[in-house]
Short mmCIF file of C-alpha atoms in Angstrom, two decimals:
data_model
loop_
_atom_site.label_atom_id
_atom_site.label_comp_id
_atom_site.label_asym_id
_atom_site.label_seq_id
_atom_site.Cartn_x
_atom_site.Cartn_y
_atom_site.Cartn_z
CA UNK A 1 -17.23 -10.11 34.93
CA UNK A 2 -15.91 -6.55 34.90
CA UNK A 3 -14.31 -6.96 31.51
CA UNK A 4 -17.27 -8.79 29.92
CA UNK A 5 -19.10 -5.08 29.79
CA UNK A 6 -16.25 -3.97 27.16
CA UNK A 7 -17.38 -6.68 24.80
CA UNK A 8 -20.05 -6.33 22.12
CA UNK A 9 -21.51 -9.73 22.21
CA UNK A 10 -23.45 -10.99 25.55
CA UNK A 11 -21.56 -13.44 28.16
CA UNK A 12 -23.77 -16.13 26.46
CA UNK A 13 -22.61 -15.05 22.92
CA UNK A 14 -19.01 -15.15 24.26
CA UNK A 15 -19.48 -19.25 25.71
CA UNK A 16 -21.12 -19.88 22.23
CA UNK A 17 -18.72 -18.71 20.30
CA UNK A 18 -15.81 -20.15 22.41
CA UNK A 19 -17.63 -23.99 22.30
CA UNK A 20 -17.91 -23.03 18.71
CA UNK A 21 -14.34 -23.03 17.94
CA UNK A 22 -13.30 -26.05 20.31
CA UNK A 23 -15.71 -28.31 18.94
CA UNK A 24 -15.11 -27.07 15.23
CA UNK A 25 -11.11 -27.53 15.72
CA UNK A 26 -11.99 -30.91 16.36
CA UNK A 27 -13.82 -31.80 13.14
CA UNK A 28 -10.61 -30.55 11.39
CA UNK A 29 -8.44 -32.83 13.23
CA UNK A 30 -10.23 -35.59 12.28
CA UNK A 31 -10.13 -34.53 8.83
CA UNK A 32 -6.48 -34.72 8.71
CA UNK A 33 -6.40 -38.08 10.47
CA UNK A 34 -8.45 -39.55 8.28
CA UNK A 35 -6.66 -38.55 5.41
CA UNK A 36 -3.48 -39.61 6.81
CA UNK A 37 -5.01 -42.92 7.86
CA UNK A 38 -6.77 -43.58 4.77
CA UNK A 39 -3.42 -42.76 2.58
CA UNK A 40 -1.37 -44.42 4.88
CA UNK A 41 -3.40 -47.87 4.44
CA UNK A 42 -4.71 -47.71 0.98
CA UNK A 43 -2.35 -49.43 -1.25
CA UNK A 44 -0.64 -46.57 -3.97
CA UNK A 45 -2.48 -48.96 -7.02
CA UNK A 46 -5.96 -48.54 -4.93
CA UNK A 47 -5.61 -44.83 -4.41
CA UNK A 48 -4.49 -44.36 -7.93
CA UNK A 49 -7.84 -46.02 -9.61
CA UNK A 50 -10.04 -44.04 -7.32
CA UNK A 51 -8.34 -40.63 -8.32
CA UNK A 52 -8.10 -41.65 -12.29
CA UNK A 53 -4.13 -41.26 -11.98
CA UNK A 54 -1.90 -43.64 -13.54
CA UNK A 55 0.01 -45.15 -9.97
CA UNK A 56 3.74 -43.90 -11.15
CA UNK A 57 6.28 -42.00 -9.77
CA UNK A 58 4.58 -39.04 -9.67
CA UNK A 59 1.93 -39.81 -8.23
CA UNK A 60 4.09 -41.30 -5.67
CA UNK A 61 5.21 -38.39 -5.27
CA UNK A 62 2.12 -36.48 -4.85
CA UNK A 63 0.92 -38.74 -2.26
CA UNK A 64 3.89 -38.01 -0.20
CA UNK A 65 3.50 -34.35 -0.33
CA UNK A 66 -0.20 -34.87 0.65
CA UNK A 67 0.81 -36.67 3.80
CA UNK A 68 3.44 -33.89 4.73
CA UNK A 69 1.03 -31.10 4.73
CA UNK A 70 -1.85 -33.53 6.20
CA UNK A 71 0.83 -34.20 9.11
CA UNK A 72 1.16 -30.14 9.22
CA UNK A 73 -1.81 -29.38 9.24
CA UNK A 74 -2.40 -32.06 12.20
CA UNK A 75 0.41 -30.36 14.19
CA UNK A 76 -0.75 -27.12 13.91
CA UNK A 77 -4.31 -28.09 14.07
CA UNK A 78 -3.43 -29.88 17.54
CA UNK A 79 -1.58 -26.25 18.70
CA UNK A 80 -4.61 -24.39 17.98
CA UNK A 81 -6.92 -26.58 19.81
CA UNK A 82 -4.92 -26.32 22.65
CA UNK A 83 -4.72 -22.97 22.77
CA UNK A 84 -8.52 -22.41 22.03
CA UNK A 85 -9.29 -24.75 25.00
CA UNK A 86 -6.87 -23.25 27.39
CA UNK A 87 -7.89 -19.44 26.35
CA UNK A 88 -11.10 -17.54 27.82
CA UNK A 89 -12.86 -15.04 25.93
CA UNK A 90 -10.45 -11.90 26.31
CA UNK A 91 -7.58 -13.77 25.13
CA UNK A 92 -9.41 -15.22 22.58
CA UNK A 93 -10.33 -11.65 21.02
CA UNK A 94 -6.62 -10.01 23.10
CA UNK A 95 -4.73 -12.75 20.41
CA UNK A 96 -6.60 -12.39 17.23
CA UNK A 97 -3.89 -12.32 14.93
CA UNK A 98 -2.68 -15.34 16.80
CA UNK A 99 -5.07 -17.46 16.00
CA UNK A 100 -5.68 -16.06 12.53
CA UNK A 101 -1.88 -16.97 11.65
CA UNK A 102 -2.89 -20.49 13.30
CA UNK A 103 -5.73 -20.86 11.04
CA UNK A 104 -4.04 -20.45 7.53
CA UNK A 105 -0.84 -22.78 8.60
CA UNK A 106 -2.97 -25.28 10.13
CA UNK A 107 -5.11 -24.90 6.90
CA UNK A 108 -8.61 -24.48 8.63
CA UNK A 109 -10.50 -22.01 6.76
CA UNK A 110 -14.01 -23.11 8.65
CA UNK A 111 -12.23 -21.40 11.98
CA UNK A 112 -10.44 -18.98 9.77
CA UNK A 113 -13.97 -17.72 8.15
CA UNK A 114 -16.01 -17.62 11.68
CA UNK A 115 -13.01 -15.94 13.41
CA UNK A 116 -12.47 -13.39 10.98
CA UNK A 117 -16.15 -12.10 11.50
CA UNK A 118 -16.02 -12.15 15.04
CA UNK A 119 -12.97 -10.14 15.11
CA UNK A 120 -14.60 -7.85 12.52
CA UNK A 121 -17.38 -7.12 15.20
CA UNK A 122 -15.82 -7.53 18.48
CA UNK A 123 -14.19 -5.10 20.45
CA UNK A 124 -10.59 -5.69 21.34
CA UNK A 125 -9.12 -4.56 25.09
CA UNK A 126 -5.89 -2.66 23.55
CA UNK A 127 -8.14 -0.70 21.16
CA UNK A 128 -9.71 1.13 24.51
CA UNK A 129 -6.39 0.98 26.62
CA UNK A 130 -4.26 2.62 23.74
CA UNK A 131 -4.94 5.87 22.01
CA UNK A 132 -3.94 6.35 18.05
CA UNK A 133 -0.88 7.99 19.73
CA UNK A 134 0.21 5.24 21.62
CA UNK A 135 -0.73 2.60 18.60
CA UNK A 136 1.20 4.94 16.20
CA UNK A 137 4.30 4.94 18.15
CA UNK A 138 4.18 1.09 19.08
CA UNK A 139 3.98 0.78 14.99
CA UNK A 140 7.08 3.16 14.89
CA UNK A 141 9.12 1.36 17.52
CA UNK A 142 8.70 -1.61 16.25
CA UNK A 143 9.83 -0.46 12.70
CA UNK A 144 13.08 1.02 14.24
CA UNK A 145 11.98 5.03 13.80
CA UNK A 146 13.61 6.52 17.31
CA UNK A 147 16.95 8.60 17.63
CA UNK A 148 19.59 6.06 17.02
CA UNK A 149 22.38 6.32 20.00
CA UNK A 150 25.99 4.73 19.35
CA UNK A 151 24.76 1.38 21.07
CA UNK A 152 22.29 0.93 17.88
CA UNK A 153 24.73 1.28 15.20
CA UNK A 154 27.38 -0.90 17.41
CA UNK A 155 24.76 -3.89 17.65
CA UNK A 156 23.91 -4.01 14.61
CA UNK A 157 27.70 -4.50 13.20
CA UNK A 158 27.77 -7.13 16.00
CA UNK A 159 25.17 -9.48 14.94
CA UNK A 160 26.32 -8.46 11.17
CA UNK A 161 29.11 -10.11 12.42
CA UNK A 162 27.96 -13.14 13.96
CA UNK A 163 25.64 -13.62 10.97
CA UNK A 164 28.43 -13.70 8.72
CA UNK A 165 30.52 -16.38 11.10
CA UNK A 166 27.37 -18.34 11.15
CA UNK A 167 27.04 -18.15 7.35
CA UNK A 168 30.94 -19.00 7.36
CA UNK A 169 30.15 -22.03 9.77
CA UNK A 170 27.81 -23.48 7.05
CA UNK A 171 29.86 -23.79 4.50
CA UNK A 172 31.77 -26.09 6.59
CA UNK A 173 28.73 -28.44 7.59
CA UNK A 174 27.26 -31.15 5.03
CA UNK A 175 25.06 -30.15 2.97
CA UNK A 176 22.74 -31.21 0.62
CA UNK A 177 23.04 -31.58 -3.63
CA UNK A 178 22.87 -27.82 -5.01
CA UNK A 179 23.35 -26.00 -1.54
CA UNK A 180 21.04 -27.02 1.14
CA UNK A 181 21.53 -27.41 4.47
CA UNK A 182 21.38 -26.19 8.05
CA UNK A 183 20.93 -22.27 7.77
CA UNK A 184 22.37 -20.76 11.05
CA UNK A 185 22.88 -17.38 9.81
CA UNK A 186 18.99 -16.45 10.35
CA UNK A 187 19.36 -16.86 14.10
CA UNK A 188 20.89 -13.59 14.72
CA UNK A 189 18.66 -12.33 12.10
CA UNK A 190 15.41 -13.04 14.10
CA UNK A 191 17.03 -11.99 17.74
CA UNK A 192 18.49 -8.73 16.24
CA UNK A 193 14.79 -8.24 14.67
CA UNK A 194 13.00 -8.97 17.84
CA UNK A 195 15.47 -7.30 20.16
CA UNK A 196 15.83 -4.28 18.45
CA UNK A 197 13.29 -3.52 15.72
CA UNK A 198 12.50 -4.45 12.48
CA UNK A 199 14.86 -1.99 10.39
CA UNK A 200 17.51 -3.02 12.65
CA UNK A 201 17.09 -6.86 11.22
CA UNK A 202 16.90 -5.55 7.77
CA UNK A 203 20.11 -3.81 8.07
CA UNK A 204 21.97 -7.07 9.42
CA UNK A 205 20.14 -9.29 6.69
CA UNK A 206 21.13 -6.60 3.70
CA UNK A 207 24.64 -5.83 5.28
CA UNK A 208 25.45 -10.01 5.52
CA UNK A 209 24.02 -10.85 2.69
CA UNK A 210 25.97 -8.16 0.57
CA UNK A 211 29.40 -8.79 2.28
CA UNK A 212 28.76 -13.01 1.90
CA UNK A 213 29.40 -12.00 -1.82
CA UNK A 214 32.70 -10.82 -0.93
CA UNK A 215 33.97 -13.34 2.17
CA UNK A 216 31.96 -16.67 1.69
CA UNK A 217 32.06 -17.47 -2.35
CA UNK A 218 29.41 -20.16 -3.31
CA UNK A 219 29.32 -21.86 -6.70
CA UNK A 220 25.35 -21.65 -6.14
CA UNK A 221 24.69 -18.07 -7.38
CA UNK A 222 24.01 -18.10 -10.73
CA UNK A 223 22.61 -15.27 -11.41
CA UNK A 224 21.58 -11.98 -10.05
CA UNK A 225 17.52 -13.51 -9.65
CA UNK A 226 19.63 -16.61 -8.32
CA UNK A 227 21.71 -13.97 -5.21
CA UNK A 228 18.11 -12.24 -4.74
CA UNK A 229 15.84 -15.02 -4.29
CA UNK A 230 18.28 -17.61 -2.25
CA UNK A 231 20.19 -15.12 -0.35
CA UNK A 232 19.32 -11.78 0.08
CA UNK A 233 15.38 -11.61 0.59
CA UNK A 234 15.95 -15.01 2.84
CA UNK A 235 18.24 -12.77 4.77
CA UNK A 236 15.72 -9.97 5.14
CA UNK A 237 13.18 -12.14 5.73
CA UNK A 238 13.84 -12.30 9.98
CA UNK A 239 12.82 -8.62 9.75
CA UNK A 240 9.11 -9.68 10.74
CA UNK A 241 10.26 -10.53 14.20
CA UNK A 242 9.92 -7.30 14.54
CA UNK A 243 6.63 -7.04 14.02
CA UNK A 244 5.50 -10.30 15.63
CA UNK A 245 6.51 -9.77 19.25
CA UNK A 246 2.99 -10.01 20.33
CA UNK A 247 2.55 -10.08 23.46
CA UNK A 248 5.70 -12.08 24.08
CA UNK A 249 7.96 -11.84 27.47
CA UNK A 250 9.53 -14.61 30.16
CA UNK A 251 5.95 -15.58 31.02
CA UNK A 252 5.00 -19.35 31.09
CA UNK A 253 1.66 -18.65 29.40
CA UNK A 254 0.47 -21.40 26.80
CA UNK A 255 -0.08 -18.67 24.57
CA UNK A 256 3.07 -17.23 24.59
CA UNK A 257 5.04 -20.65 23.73
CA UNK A 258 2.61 -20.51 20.76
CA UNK A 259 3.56 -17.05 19.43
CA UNK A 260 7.30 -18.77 19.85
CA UNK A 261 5.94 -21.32 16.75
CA UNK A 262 4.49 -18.71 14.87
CA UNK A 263 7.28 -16.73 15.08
CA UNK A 264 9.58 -19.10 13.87
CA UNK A 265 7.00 -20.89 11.06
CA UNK A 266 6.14 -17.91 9.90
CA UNK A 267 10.37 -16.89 8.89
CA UNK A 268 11.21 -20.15 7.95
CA UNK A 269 7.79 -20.72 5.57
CA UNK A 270 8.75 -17.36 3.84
CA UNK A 271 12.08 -18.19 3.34
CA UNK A 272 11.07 -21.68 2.11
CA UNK A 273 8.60 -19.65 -0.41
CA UNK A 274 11.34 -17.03 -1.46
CA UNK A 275 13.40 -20.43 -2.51
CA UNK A 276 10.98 -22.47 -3.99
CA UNK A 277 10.56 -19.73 -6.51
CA UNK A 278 14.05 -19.44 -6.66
CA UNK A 279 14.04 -22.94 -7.13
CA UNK A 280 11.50 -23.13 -9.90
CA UNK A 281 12.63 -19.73 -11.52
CA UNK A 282 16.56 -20.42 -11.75
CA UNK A 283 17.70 -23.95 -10.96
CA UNK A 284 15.31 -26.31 -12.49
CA UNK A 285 15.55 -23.83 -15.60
CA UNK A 286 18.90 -23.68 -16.35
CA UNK A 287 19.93 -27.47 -14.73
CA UNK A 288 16.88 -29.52 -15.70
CA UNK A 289 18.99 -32.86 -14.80
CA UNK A 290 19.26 -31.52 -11.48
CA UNK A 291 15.41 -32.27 -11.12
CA UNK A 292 14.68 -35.76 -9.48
CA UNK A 293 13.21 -38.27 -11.97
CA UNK A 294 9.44 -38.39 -12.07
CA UNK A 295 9.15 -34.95 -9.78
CA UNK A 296 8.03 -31.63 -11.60
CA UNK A 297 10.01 -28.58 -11.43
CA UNK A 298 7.12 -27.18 -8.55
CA UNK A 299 7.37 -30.37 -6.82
CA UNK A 300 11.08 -30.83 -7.04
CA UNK A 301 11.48 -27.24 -5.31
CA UNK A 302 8.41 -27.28 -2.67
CA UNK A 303 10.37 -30.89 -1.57
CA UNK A 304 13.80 -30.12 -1.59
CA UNK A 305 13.50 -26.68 0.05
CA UNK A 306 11.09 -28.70 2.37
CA UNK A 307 14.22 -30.59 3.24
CA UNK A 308 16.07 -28.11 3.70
CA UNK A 309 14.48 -25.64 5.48
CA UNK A 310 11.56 -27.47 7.52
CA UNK A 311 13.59 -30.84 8.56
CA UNK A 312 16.83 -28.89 9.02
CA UNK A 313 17.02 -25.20 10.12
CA UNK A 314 13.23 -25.15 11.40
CA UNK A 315 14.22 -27.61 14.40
CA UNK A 316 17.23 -25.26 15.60
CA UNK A 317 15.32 -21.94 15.33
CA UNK A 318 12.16 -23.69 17.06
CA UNK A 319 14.60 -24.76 20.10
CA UNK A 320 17.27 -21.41 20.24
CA UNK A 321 14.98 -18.59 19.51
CA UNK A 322 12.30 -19.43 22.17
CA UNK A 323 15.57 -19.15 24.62
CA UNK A 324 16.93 -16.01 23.09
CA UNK A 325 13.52 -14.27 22.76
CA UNK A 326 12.47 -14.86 26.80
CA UNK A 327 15.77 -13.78 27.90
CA UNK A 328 15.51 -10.40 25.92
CA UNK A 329 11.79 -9.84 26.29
CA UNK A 330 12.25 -7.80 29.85
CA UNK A 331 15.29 -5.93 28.15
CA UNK A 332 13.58 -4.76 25.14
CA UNK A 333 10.41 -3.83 27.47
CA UNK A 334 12.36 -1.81 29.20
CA UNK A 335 13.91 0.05 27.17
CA UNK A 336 12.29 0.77 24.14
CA UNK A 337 8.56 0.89 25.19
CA UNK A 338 7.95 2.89 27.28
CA UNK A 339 4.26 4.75 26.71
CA UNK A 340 2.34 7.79 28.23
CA UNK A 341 -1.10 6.70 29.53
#
């Protein structure tokens, strides 16, 4: 009751809004399953006459996709009701961005829309504990701007290091037609981020992805756009960690497993996007035959980097970074942030 007085809206507001959002996240689950359900029955030559499509390959093809991001949406949409349900009022408003971030990948724009004007209005805890001081320097630690001490430069050449092994170890694994595979080399990327800061993860991204050109030749650059959309802003990409730690430690909170999928869908959906384009820029340009019969060049590229990237790499960072990340939680706490009250 003490921390209800900090809040703008009444304790009745605050049960409203909270039944709000469970029973909302609801009607979007059932959206999705009754997509999925109603694709997954409906024969192709049915769904075709009721959209006006001819029932070919590509439309195949586009109900495929549709069930993939239905099924996405599902997940997420599941996540986020969990965490609604399991959350009270000050976590709720404490985890805004959470739950905003849960909202676009889950698709739910009704929850998105409400949420975004009660965060507008509502006063959030950290915004009386902190001063501008204290907010500013949070913002600079987490970019990387402190004095630098020998142990900085040394761990970053370290995980430059690894990355590069990793990126070594890839080449060796089987991969897909035109280069895709199981990406281990953003591992490293995301601890480094997350452990150190957010520069620091740039660095290691910039610093592998420049020396790969010299130690780990791949027929698969074709072209300066071809390096810079594939490799190098993929491998800058885990910089974000840095700026995503939340309120992330070794606790067993459900919201802190949460930021763990965030984390993680959030790098590997911006790599995915940096590709795509890469994909639909470069490749299907210059090797049209590479493009699967009855697929577009858009299509061709959102599928095969969803191959590549979701089914593949996604699975390993979901499983090793969650490890990684609670193990150097207490470590980074302790050294790094350390505030004046």
């Amino acid at each position: 009751m003490a921390t209800t007085a900090i809040f703008k809206f009444k304790l009745n507001q605050q049960k409203i809004i909270l039944w709000y959002n469970k029973v909302t996240i609801f009607m979007i689950i059932s959206l999705y399953l009754g997509i999925i359900i109603t694709l997954s029955i409906l024969p192709l030559s049915t769904l075709s006459k009721l959209f006006h499509l001819n029932n070919d390959q590509n439309f195949k093809n586009i109900w495929f996709f549709c069930l993939a991001v239905c099924g996405f949406g599902l997940i997420f949409s599941i996540i986020s009701a969990i965490s609604v349900w399991l959350t009270n009022y000050e976590e709720y408003i404490n985890y805004k961005f959470q739950f905003i971030i849960l909202n676009i990948i889950s698709l739910n724009f009704l929850n998105l829309i409400s949420n975004l004007i009660i965060y507008s209005y509502e006063t959030k805890v950290s915004d009386l504990l902190f001063t501008n001081v204290i907010k500013r320097k949070r913002f600079l630690i987490n970019l990387g701007i402190w004095k630098w001490k020998t142990f900085d430069i040394v761990i970053i050449g370290m995980f430059a290091a690894v990355t590069l092994a990793l990126a070594y170890l890839e080449t060796l694994l089987p991969n897909l037609p035109h280069g895709g595979g199981v990406a281990l080399k953003y591992l490293p990327l995301t601890i480094i981020a997350f452990f150190h800061s957010a520069l620091a993860g740039f660095f290691v991204g910039s610093i592998s992805a420049l020396m790969s050109l010299l130690f780990i030749p791949s027929v698969f650059i074709v072209s300066p756009w071809s390096y810079l959309l594939d490799y190098f802003i993929p491998m800058i990409i885990p910089m974000i960690a840095g700026f995503m730690r939340f309120k992330v430690n070794n606790d067993k909170k459900n919201i802190t497993y949460v930021n763990y999928i965030i984390i993680c869908f959030s790098i590997i959906g911006l790599i995915a996007l940096s590709q795509i384009l890469g994909g639909v820029i470069i490749w299907t340009t210059l090797f049209p035959a590479s493009v699967w019969p009855g697929y577009s060049n858009w299509l061709y590229a959102i599928v095969y980097n969803f191959i590549h990237s979701f089914l593949f790499t996604y699975p390993i960072m979901q499983i090793v970074i969650p490890l990684a990340l609670r193990g150097l939680a207490p470590v980074f706490w302790q050294r790094y942030l350390k505030y004046d009250n």
